[in-house]
CSV table of C-alpha atoms in Angstrom, one decimal:
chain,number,residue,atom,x,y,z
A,130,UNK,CA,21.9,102.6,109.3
A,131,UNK,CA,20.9,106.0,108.7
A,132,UNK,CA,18.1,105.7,106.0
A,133,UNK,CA,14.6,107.5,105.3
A,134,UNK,CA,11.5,106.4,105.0
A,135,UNK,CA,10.5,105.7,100.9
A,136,UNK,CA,14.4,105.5,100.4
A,137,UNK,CA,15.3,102.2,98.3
A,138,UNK,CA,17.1,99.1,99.9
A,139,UNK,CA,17.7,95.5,98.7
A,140,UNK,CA,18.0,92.9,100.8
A,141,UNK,CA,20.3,89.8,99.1
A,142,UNK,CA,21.1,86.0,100.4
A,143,UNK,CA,24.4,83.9,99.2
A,144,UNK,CA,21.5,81.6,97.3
A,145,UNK,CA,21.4,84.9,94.4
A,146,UNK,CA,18.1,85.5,95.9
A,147,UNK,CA,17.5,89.6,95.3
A,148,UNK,CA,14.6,92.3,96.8
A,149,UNK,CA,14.6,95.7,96.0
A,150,UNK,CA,11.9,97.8,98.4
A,151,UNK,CA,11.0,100.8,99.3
A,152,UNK,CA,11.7,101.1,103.0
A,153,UNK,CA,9.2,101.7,105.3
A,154,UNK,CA,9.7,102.1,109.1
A,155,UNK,CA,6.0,100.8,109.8
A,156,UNK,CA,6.3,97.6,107.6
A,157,UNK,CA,7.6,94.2,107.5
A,158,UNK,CA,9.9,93.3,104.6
A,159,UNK,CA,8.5,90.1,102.9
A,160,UNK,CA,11.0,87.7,101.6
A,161,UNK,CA,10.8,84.0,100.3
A,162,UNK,CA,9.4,82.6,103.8
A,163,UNK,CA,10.3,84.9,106.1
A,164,UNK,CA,10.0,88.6,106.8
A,165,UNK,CA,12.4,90.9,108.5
A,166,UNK,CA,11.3,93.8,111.0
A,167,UNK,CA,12.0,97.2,110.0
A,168,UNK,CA,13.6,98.0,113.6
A,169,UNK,CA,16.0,95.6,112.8
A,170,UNK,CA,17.0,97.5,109.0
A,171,UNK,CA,17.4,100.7,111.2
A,172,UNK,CA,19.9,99.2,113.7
A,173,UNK,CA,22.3,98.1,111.4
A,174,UNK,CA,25.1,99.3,108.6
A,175,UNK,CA,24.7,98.5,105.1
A,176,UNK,CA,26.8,95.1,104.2
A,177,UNK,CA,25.1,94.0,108.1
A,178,UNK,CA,23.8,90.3,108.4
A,179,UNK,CA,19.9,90.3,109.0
A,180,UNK,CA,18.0,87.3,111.1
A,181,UNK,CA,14.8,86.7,108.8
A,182,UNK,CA,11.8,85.4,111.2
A,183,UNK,CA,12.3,82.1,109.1
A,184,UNK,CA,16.0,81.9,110.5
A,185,UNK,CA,17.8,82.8,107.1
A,186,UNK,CA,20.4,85.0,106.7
A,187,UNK,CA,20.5,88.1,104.7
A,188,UNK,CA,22.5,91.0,103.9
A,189,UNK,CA,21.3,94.7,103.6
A,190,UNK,CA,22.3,96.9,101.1
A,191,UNK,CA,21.5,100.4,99.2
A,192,UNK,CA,21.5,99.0,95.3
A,193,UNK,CA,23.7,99.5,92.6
A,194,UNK,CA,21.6,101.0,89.9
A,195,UNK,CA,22.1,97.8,88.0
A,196,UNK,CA,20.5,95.8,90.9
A,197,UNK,CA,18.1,98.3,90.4
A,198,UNK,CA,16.9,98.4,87.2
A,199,UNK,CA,17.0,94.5,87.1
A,200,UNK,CA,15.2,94.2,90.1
A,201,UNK,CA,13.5,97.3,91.3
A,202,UNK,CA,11.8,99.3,88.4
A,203,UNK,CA,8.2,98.4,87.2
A,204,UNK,CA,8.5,97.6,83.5
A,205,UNK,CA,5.4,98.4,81.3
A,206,UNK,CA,7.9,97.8,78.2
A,207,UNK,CA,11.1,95.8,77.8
A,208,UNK,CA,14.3,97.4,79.4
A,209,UNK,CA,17.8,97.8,77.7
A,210,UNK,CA,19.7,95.7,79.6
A,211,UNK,CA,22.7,96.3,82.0
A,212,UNK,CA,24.9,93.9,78.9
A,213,UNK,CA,23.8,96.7,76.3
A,214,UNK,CA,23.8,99.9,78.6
A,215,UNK,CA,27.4,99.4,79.4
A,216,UNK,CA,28.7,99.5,75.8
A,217,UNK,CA,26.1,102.2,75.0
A,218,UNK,CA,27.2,104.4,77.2
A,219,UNK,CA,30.7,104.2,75.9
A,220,UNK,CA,29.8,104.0,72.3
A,221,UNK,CA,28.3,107.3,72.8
A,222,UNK,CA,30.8,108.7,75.2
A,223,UNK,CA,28.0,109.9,77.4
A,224,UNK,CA,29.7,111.7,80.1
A,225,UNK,CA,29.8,114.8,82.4
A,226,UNK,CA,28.0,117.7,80.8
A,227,UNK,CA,26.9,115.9,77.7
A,228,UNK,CA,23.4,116.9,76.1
A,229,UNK,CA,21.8,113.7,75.7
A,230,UNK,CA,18.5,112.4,73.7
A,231,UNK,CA,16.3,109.8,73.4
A,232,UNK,CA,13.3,108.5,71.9
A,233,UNK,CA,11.5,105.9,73.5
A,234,UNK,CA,11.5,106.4,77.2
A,235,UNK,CA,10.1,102.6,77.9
A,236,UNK,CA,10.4,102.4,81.3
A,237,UNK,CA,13.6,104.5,82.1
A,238,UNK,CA,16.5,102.3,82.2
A,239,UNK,CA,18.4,103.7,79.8
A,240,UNK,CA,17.2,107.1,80.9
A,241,UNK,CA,18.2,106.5,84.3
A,242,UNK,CA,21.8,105.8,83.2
A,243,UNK,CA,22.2,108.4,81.2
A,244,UNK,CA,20.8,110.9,83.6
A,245,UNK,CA,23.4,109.7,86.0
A,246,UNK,CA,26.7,110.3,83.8
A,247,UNK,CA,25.9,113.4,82.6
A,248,UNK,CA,25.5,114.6,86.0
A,249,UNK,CA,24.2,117.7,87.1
A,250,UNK,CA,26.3,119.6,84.3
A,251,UNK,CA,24.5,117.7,81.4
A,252,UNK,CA,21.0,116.8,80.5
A,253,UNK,CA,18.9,114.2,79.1
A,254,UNK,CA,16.2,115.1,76.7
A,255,UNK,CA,13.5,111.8,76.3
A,256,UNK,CA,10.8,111.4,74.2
A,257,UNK,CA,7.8,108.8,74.8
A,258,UNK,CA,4.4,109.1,73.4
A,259,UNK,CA,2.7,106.8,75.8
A,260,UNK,CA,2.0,108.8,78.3
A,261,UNK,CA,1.2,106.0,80.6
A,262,UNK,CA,4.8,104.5,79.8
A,263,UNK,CA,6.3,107.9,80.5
A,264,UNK,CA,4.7,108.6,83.9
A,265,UNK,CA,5.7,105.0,84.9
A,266,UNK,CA,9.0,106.2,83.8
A,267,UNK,CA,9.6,109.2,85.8
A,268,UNK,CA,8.2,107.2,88.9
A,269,UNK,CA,10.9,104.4,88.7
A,270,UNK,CA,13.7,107.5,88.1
A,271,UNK,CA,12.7,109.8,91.1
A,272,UNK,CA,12.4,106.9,93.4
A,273,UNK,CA,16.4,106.2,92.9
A,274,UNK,CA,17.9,109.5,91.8
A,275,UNK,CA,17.8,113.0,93.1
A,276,UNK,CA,19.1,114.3,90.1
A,277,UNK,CA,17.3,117.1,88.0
A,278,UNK,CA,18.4,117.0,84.8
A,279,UNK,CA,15.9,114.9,83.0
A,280,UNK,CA,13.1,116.8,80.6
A,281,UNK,CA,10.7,114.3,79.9
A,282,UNK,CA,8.5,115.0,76.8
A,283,UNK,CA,4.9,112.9,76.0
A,284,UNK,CA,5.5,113.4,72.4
A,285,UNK,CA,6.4,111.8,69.4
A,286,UNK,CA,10.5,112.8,68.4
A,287,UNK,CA,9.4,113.3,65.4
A,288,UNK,CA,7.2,116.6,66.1
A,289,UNK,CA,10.4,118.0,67.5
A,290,UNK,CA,12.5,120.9,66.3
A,291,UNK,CA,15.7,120.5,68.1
A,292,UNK,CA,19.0,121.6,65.8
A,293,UNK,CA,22.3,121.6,66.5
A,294,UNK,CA,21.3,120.5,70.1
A,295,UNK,CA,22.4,117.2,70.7
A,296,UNK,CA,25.8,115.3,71.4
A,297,UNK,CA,25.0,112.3,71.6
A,298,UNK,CA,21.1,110.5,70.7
A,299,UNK,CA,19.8,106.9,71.0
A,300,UNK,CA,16.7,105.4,69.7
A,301,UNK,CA,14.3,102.2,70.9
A,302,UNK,CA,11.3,102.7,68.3
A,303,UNK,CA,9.9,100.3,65.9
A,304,UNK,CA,10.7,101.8,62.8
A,305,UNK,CA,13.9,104.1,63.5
A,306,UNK,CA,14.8,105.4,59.9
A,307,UNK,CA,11.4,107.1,59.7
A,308,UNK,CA,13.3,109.8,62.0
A,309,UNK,CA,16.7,109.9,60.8
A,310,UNK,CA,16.8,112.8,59.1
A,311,UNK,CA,15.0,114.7,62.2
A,312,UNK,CA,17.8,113.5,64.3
A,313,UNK,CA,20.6,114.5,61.7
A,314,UNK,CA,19.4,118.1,62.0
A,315,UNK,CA,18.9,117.6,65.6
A,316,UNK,CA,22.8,116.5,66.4
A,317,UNK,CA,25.8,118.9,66.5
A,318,UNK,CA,28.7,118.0,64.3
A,319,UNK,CA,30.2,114.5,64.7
A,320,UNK,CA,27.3,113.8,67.3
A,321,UNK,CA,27.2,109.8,68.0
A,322,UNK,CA,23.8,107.9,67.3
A,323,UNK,CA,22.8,104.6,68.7
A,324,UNK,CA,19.9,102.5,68.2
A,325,UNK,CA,18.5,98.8,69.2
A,326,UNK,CA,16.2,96.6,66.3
A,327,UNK,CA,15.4,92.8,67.2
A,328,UNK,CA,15.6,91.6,63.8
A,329,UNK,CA,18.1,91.4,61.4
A,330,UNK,CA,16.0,92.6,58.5
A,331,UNK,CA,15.4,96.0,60.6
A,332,UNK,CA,19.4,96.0,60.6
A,333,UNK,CA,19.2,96.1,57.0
A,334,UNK,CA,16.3,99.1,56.6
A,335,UNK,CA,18.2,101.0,59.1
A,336,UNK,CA,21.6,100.8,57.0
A,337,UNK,CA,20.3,101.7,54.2
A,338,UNK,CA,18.6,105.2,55.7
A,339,UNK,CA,21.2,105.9,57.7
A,340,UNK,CA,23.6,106.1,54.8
A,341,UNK,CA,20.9,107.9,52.9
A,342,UNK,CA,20.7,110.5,55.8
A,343,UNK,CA,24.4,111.3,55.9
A,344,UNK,CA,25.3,108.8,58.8
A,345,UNK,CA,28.6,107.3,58.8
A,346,UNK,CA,27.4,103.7,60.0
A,347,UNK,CA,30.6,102.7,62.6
A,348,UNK,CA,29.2,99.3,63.8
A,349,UNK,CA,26.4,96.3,64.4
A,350,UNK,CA,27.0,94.0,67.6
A,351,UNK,CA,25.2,91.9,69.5
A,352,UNK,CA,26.4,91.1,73.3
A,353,UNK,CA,25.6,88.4,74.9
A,354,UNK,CA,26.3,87.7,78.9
A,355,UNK,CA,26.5,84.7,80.4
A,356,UNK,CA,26.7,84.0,84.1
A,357,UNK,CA,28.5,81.5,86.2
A,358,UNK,CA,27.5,79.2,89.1
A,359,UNK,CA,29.0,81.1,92.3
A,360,UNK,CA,30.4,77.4,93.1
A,361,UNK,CA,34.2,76.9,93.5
A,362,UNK,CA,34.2,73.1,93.8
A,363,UNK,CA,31.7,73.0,90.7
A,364,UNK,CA,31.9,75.9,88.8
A,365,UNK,CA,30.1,75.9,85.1
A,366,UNK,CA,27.9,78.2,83.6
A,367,UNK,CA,24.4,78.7,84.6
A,368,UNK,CA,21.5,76.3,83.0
A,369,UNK,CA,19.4,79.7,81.5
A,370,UNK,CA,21.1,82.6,80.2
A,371,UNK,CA,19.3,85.9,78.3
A,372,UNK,CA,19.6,85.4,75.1
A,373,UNK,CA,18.9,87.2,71.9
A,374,UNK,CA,17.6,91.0,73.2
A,375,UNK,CA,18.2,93.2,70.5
A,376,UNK,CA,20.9,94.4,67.9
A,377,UNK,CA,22.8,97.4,68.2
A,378,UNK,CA,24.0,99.8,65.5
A,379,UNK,CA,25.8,102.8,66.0
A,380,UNK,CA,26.8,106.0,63.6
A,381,UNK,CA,28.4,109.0,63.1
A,382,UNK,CA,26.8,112.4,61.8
A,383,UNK,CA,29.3,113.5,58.9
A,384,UNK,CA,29.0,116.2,56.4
């Protein structure tokens, strides 16, 4: 397998049990009982069947970035999840060469994404005024992606003077509508706006301002995901699901 050293691997078993690491060529990989020996990584192929010392089998991998940010990235906040992202991403038709922003870093999930489908032609612009949230952030991004196109700012969005700058925005604070009218003036015509609330009566503030701010509000949803028991002969859902992790709402900028 032709890898690096401090390139990122996972390691999976048919039980659903996951690892994300940061290879090594000098270390053991720990797992559940057992460990596996990094000459043993280097002479195989990804999708190869590894021995652990325990005698389980495993499979080797380079992760998806949703095995990734559910598995790999050190949270010091609560992530968007891979159920939200998804739609996000569509809502606000973030794609090659888009100028993206957002405000509320967390621990880069959401950055990460973006940063990926605007591509090299695009850029994401991210705000976080915890500066120990927003280093943690850059650390789980540059350990996956060898993209460039992220400016990461330690500063609250709403000390920024971006105009006409932004296609598409999204927002993770605690009390979005005190920014609204900084990212109105921030957004070029028609740009889409997303944000995520946990309560329903932070649904209701957030209406109400973004109608005042010239937002045409286009939709609330909540998605929920719920996995199955890899089974045939006894399939049904699995006992614990994620539940309730936030609300979205998305809008428009009209004139």
């Amino acid at each position: 397998m032709d890898i690096n050293d401090n390139e990122i691997l996972e390691v999976v078993n048919k039980k659903g049990f996951k690892k994300i690491f940061q290879f090594d060529n000098k270390q053991t990989i720990q797992l559940q009982g057992g460990h596996i020996c990094p000459e043993d990584v280097l002479n195989s192929e990804e999708g190869s069947t590894l021995t652990a010392s325990d005698g389980l089998k495993y499979y080797i991998f380079r992760p998806s970035i949703h095995d990734y940010i559910m598995y790999g990235i050190k949270r010091h906040t609560q992530i968007v999840y891979p159920k939200e992202a998804g739609y996000i991403v569509l809502k606000l038709d973030v794609r090659s060469g888009k100028v993206v922003g957002e405000a509320g870093t967390g621990s880069g999930s959401l950055t990460l994404i973006f940063s990926e489908l605007v591509s090299e032609k695009g850029k994401v612009v991210t705000f976080e005024k915890n500066l120990d949230f927003l280093n943690n952030a850059k650390k789980n991004i540059e350990k996956f992606s060898k993209l460039q196109n992220i400016i990461f700012i330690n500063e609250d969005f709403g000390n920024s003077n971006y105009k006409n700058f932004f296609d598409a925005f999204f927002m993770d604070l605690k009390e979005p509508w005190f920014y609204f009218e900084k990212v109105y003036i921030a957004f070029k015509n028609g740009g889409n706006f997303g944000l995520i609330v946990p309560t329903t009566n932070q649904i209701n503030q957030s209406i109400n301002e973004l109608e005042a701010s010239n937002f045409l509000v286009d939709e609330i949803v909540e998605i929920f995901h719920r996995k199955y028991k890899i089974n045939p002969n006894r399939l049904r859902p699995e006992d614990i699901m994620t539940g309730h992790t936030g609300y979205l709402i998305f809008a428009r900028k009209i004139k």
